[in-house]
Short mmCIF file of C-alpha atoms and ligand atoms in Angstrom, two decimals:
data_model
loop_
_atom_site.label_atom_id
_atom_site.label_comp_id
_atom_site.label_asym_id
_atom_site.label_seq_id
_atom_site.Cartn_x
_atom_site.Cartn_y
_atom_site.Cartn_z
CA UNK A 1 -1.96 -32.11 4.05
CA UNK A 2 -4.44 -29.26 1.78
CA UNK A 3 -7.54 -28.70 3.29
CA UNK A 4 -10.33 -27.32 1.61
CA UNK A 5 -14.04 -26.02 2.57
CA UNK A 6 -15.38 -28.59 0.13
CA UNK A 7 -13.85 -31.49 2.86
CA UNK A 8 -16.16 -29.61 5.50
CA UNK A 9 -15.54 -28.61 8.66
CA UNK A 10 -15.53 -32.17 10.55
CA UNK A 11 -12.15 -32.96 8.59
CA UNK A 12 -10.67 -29.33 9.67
CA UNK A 13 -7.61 -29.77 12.46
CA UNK A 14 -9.16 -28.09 15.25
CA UNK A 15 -7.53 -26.92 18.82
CA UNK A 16 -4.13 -28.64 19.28
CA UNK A 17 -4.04 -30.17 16.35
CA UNK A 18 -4.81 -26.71 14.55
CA UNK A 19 -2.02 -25.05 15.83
CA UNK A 20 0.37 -28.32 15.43
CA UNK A 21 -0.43 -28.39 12.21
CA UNK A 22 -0.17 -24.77 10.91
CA UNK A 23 3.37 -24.80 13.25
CA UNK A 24 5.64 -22.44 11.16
CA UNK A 25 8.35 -24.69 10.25
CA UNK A 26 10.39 -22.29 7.54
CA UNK A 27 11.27 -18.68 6.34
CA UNK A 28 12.36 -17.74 2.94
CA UNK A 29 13.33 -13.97 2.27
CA UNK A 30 14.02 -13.33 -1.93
CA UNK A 31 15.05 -10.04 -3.25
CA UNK A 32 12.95 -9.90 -6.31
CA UNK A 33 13.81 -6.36 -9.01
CA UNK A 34 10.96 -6.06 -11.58
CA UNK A 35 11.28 -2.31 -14.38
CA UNK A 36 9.06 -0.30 -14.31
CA UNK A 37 6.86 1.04 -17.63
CA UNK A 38 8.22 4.37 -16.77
CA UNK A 39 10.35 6.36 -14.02
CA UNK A 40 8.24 7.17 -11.25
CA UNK A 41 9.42 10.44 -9.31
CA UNK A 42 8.55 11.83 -5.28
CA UNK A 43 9.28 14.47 -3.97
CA UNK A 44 12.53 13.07 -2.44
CA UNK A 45 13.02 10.22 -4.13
CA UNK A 46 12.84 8.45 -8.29
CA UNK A 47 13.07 5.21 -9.38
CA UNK A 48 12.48 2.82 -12.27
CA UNK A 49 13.06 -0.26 -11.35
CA UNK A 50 11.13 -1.86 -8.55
CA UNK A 51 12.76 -3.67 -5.52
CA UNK A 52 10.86 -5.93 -2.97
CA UNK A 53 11.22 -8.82 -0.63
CA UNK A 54 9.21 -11.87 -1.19
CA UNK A 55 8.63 -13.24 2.16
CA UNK A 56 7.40 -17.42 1.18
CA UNK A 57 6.14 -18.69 5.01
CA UNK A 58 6.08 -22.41 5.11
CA UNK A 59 3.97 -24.78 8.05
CA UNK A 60 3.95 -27.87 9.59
CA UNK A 61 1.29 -29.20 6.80
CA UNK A 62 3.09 -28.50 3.76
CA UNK A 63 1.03 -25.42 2.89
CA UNK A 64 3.03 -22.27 1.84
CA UNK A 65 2.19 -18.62 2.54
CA UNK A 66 3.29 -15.09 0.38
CA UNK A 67 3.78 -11.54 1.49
CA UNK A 68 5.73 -8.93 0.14
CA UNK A 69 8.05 -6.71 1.65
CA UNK A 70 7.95 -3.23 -0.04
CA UNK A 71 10.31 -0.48 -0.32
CA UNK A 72 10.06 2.93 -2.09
CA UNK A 73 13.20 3.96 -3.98
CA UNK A 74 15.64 2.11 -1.33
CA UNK A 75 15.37 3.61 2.43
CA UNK A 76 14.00 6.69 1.27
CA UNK A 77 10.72 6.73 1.70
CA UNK A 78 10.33 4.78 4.54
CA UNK A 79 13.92 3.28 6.77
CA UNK A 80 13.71 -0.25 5.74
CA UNK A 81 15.86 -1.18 2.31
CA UNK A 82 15.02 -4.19 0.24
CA UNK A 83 18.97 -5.44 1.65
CA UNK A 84 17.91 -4.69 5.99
CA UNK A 85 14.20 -6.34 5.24
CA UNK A 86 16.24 -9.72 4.33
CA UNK A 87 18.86 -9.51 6.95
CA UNK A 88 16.15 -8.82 9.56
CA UNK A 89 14.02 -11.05 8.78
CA UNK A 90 17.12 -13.82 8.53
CA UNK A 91 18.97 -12.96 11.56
CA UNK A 92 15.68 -12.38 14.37
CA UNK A 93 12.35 -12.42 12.72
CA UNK A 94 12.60 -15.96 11.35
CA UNK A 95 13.66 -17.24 14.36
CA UNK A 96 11.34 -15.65 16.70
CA UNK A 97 8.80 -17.20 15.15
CA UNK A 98 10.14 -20.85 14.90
CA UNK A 99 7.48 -23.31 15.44
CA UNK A 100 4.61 -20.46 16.20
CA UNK A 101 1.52 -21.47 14.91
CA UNK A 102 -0.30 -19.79 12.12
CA UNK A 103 -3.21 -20.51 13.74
CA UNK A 104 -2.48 -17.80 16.51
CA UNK A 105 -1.86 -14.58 14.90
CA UNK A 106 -1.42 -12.44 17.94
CA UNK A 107 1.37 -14.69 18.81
CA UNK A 108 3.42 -14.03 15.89
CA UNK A 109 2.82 -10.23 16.18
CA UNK A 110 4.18 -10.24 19.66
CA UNK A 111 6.94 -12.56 18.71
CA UNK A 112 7.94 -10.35 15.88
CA UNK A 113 7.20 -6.59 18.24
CA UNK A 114 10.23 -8.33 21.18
CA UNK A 115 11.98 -9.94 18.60
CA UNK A 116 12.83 -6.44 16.25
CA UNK A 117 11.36 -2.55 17.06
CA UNK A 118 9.72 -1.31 13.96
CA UNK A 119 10.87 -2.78 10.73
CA UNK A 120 7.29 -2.86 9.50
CA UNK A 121 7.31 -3.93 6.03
CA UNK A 122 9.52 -6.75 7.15
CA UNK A 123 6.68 -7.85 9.54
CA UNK A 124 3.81 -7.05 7.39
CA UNK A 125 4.97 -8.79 4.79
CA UNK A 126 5.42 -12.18 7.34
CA UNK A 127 2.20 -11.13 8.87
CA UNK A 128 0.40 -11.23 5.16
CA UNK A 129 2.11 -14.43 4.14
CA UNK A 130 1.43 -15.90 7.62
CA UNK A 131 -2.30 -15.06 6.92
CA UNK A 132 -2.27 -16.32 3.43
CA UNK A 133 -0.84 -19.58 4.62
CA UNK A 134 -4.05 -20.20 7.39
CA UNK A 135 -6.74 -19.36 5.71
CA UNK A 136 -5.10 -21.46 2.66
CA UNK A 137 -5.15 -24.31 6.09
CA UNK A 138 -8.49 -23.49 6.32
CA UNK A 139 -9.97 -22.89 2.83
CA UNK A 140 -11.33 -19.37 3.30
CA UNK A 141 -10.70 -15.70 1.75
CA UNK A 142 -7.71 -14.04 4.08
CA UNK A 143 -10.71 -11.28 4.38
CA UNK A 144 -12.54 -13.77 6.73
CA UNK A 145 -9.66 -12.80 9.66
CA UNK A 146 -10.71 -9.20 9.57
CA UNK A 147 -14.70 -9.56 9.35
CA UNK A 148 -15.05 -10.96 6.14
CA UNK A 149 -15.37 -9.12 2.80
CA UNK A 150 -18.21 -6.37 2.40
CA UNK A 151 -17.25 -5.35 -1.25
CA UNK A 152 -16.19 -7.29 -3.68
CA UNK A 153 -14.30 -4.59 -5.62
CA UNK A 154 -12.87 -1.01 -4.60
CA UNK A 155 -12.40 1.76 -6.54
CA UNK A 156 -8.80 2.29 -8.03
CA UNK A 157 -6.82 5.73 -8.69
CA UNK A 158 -3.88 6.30 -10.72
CA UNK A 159 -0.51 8.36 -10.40
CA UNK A 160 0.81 10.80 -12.93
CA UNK A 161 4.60 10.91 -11.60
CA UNK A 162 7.19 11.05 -14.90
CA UNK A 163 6.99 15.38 -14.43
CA UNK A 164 6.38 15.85 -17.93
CA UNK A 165 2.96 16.84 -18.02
CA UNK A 166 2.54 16.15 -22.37
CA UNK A 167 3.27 12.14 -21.18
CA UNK A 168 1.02 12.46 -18.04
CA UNK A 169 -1.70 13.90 -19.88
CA UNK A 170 -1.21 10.68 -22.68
CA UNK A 171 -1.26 8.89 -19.77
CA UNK A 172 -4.33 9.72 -18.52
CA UNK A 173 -6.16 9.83 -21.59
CA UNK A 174 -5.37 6.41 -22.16
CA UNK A 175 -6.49 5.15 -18.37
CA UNK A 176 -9.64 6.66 -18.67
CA UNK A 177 -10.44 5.63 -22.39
CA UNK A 178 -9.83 2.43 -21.39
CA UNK A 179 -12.00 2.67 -18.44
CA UNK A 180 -9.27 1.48 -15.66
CA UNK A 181 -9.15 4.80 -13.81
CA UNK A 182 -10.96 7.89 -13.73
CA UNK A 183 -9.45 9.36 -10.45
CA UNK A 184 -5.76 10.26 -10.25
CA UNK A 185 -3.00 11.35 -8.02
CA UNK A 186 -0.58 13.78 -8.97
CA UNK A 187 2.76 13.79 -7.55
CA UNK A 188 3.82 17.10 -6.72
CA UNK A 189 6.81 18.40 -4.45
CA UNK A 190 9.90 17.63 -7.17
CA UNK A 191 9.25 20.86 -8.65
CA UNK A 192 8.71 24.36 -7.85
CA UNK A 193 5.31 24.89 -6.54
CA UNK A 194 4.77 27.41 -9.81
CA UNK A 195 6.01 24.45 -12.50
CA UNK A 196 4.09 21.78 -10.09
CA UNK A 197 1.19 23.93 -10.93
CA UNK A 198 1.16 25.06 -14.69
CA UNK A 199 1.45 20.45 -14.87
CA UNK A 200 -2.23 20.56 -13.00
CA UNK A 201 -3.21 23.38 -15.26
CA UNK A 202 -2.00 21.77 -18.13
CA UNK A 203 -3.91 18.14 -17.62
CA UNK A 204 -7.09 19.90 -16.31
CA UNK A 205 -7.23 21.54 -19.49
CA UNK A 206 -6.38 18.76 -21.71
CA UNK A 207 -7.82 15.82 -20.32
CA UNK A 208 -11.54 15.78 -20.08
CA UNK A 209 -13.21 13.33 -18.05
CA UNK A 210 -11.04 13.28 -14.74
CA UNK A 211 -13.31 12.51 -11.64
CA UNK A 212 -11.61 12.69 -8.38
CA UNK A 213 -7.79 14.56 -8.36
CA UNK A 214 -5.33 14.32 -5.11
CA UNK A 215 -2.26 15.66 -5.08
CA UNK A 216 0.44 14.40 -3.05
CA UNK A 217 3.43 16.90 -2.26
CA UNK A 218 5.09 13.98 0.00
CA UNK A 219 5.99 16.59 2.89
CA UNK A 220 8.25 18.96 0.28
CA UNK A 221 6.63 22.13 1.32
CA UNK A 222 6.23 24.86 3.92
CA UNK A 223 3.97 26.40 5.93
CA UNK A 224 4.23 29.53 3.38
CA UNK A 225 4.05 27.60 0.51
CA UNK A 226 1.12 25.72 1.58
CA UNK A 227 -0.52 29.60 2.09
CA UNK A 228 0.34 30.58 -1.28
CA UNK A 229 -0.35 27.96 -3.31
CA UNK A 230 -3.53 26.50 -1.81
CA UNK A 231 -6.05 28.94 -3.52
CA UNK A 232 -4.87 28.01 -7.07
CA UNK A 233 -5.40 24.31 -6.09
CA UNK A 234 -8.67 25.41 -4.90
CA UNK A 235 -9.15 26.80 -8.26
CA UNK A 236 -7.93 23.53 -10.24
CA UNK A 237 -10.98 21.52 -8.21
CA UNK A 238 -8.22 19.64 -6.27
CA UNK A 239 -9.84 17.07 -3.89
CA UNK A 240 -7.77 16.08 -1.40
CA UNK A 241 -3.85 17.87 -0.79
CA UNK A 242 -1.33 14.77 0.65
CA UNK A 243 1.14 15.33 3.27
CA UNK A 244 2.27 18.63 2.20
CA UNK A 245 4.24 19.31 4.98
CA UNK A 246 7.30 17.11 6.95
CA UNK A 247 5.64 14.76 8.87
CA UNK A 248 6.49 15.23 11.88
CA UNK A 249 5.24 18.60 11.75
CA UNK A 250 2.02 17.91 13.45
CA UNK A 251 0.90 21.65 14.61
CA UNK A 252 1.84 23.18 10.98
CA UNK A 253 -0.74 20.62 9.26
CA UNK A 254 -2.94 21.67 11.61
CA UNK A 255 -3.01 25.08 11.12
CA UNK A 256 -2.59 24.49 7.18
CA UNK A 257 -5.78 21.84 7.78
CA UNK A 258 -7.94 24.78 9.80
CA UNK A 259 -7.65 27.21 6.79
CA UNK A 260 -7.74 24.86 3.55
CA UNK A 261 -10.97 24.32 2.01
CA UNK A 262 -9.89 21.12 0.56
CA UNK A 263 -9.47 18.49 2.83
CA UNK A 264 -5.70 17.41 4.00
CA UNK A 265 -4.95 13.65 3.88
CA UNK A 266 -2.25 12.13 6.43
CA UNK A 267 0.56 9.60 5.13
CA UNK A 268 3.57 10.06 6.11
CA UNK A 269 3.08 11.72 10.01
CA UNK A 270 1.42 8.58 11.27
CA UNK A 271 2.63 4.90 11.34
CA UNK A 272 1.70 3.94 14.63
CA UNK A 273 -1.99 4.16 16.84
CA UNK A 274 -0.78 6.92 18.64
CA UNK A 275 0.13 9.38 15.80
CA UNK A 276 -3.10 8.56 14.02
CA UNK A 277 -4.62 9.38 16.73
CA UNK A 278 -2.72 12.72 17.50
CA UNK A 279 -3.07 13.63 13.90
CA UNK A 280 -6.91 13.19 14.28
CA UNK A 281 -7.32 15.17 17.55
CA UNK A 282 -4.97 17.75 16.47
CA UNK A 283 -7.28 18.30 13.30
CA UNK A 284 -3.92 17.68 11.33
CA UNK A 285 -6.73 16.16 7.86
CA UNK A 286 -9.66 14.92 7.48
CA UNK A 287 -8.45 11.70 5.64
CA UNK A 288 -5.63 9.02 7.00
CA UNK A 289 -3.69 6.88 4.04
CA UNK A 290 -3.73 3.20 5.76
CA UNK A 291 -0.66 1.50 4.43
CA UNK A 292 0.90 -2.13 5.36
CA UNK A 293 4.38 -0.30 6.11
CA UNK A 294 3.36 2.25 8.09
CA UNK A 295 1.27 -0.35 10.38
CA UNK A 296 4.07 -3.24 10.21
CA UNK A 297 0.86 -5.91 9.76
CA UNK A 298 -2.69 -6.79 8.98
CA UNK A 299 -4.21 -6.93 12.24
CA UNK A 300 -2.56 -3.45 13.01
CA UNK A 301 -3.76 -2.20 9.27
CA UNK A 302 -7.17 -3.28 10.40
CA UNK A 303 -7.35 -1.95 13.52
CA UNK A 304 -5.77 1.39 12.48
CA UNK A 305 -8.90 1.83 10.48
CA UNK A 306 -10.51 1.94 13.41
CA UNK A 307 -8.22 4.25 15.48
CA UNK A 308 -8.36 7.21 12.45
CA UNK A 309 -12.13 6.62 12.30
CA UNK A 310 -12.40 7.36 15.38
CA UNK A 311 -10.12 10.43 15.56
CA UNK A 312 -12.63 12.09 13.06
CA UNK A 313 -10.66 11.07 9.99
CA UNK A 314 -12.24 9.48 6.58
CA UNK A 315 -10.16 5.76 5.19
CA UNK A 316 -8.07 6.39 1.95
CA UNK A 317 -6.39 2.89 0.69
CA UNK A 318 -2.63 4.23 0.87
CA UNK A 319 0.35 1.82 -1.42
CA UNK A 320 3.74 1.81 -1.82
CA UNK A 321 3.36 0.71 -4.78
CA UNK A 322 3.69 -2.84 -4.21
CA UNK A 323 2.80 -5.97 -6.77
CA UNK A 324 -0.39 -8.18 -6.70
CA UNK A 325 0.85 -9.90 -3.79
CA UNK A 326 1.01 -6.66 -1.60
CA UNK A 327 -2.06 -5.19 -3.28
CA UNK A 328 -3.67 -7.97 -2.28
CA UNK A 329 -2.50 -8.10 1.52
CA UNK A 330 -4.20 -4.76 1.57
CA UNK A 331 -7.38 -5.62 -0.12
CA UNK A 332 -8.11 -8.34 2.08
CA UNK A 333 -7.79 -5.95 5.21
CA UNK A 334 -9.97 -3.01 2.32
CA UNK A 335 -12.67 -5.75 1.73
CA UNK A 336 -13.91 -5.83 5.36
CA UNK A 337 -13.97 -1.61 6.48
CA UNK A 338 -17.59 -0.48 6.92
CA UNK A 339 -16.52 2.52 5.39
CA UNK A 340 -13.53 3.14 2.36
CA UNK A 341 -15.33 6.08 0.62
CA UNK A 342 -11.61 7.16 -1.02
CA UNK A 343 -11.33 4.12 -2.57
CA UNK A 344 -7.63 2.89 -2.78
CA UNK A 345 -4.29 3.00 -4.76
CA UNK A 346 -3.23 -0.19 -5.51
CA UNK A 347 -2.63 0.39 -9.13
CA UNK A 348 1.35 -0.85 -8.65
CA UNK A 349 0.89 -4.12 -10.53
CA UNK A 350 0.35 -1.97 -13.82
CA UNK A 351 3.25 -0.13 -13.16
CA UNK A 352 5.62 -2.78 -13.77
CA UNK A 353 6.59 -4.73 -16.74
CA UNK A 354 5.62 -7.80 -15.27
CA UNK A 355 4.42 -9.75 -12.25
CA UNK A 356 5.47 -13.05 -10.40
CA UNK A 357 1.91 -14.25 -9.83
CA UNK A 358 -0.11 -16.30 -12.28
CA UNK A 359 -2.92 -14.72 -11.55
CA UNK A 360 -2.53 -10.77 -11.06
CA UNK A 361 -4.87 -8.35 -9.98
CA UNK A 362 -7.91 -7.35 -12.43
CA UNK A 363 -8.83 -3.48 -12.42
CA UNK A 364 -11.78 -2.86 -14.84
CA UNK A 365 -14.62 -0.42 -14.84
CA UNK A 366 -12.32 2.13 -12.87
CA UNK A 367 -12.06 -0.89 -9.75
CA UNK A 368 -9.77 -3.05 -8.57
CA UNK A 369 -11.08 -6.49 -8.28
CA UNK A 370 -10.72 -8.20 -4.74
CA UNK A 371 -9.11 -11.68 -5.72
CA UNK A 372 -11.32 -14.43 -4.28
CA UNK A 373 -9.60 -16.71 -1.98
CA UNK A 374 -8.21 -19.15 -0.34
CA UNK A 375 -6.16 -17.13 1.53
CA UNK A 376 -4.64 -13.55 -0.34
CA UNK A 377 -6.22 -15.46 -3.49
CA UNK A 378 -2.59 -14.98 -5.93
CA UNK A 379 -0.07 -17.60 -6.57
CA UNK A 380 3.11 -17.76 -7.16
CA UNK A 381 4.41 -18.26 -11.37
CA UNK A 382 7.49 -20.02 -9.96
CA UNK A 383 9.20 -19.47 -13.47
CA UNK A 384 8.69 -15.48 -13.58
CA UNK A 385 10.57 -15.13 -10.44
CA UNK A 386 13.42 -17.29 -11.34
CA UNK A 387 13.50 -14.35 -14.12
CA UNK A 388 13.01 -11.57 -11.53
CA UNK A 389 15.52 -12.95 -8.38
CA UNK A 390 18.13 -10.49 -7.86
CA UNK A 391 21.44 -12.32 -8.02
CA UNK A 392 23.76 -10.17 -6.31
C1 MUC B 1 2.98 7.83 -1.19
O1 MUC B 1 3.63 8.70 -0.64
O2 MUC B 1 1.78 7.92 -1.17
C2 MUC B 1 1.93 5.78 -3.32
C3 MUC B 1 1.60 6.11 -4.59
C4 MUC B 1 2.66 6.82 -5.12
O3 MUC B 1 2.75 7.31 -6.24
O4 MUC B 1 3.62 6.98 -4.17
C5 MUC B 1 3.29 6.16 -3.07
C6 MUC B 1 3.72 6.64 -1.76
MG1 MG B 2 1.75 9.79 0.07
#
């Protein structure tokens, strides 16, 4: 049975019946490979082709929920491949949650936490289509779970990641002429620091009209380097430096953080509510990149806002690069902060050929539109995927 607000609340399942009827009753993992429009490199990693897990969550009342599992250039950026995320969510996380109601959230977050120890984009992407499914039950925006939206758009930056700074500067050009994005990241780190910066030089020169830049050296350099090269990023009106060190090297961001006039932004050093808050207290940046695979689910992505707030750090809308059904995941948890003054980065949709929702996301006037619900607010183009489901 569909339920929507126009039947009014009377004719919503309530209590029991509630939770009987949003019982998860099946689990479908799908390896799905999409090209991208262009290779995308990291510091330690390149890809063009795009892997992910479509995670389709189906309940007691017919009604079925999406999520995506994403991965960064296999288990390179994070552990998880596209290959474990299936298996694990076959073998244990399926079946921890047989029968759990969607209705009770918490629930399948514990289930999931004794069932399997990390593995987050595996759970976030059950937790997202688990979310998607319910307030689909219920006829609202997925945004209503976390507080319900506050903004109705966020604003959207770009990557310039192919290296070769005469195709990022086209690149650019062509984002901001046609008014989609006006703030980019730069990936830096594959390089040397020297060629890394003569790219900057090169597009600050030649592209006019660039708001906001970040850089994002995805933990390739040192202490040193970081001392070197800061003052000529100073000098290029760099806004925000990215995880220039390892992560786990807590004290050295610190002490890079204390001395750098531009404000350091945390990605890769904290996943879980302690690290955030370590990196806050330590003074390790000012700004923490909230991501879906670093927090394992939306209720954690939520509440991690909270936890960096509150460690004295600024919200940044962190990818990994994920479709318009993980963009969306994000933007429901993004709709309801108080505070997002960095915007976000959900630009992946563009960065692929093509999409397996009908309906992908909109970015116009330099913002990414938050999709309207019921629940994540995308759907499935059933045919697109048949063309997109890896076979072997
Ligand atoms: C990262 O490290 O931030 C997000 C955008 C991008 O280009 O890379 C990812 C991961
Ligand atoms: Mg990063």
């Amino acid at each position: 049975m569909a339920y929507s607000a126009a039947e009014g609340a009377g004719t919503l399942p309530q209590g029991q019946d509630l939770n009987r009827e949003t019982a998860i009753r099946e689990i479908r993992a799908q390896i799905v490979t999409l090209p991208s429009i262009r290779a995308h490199r990291l510091s330690n990693t390149e890809f063009s082709t795009r892997e992910f897990v479509l995670v389709r969550v189906r309940l007691a009342n017919g009604i079925e929920g999406i999520g995506e599992a994403a991965v960064l250039g296999g288990p390179r950026w994070a552990e998880e491949s596209v290959e474990s995320i299936q298996s694990v969510i076959t073998r244990y996380l399926a079946p921890a949650l047989a029968g759990c109601p969607a209705a009770q959230p918490a629930a399948v977050a514990a289930r999931m936490a004794r069932a399997a120890f990390r593995n987050n984009s595996a759970k976030g992407a059950i937790e997202a289509a688990v979310f998607d499914a319910l307030a689909r039950t219920l006829g609202v925006p997925a945004a209503t779970f976390f507080g319900g939206a506050v903004r109705d758009r966020v604003p959207v930056l770009w990557a310039l990641a192919s290296g070769d700074a005469d195709q990022e500067a086209e690149e650019a050009r062509a984002k901001l002429a046609a008014r989609e994005h006006r703030d980019f990241k730069i990936k830096l780190g594959f390089d040397s620091p020297e060629a890394d910066l003569r790219r900057l030089q090169k597009l600050r020169e030649e592209v006019p009209g660039m708001r906001r830049l970040i850089v994002d050296v995805n933990q390739a350099w040192s202490e040193a380097d970081c001392r070197r090269y800061l003052p000529a990023l100073q000098e290029l009106q760099v806004d925000l430096i990215e995880q220039p060190l390892p992560g786990d090297d807590f004290e050295g961001m610190a002490r890079v953080a204390a001395r750098s006039p531009i404000p350091l932004m945390v990605d890769e050093a904290a996943f879980t509510h302690r690290e955030i808050t370590r990196a806050g207290t330590m003074g390790c940046g000012s700004v923490y990149s909230l991501k879906l695979v670093k927090s394992g689910g939306l209720m954690a992505l939520s509440q991690a806002a909270r936890v960096a707030e509150s460690s004295g750090m600024e919200l940044y809308g962190g990818c990994l690069l994920e479709g318009s059904i993980g963009a969306a995941a994000h933007l429901a948890v993004f709709a309801a902060l108080p505070r997002l003054p960095w915007g976000c980065e959900h630009f992946g949709p563009r960065l692929h050929v093509s999409e397996i929702v009908r309906d992908p996301l909109v970015i116009e006037d330099f913002h990414l539109r938050v999709p309207q619900g019921p629940g994540l607010g995308v759907h499935l183009d059933e045919d697109r995927l048949r063309d997109a489901l890896r076979t072997s």
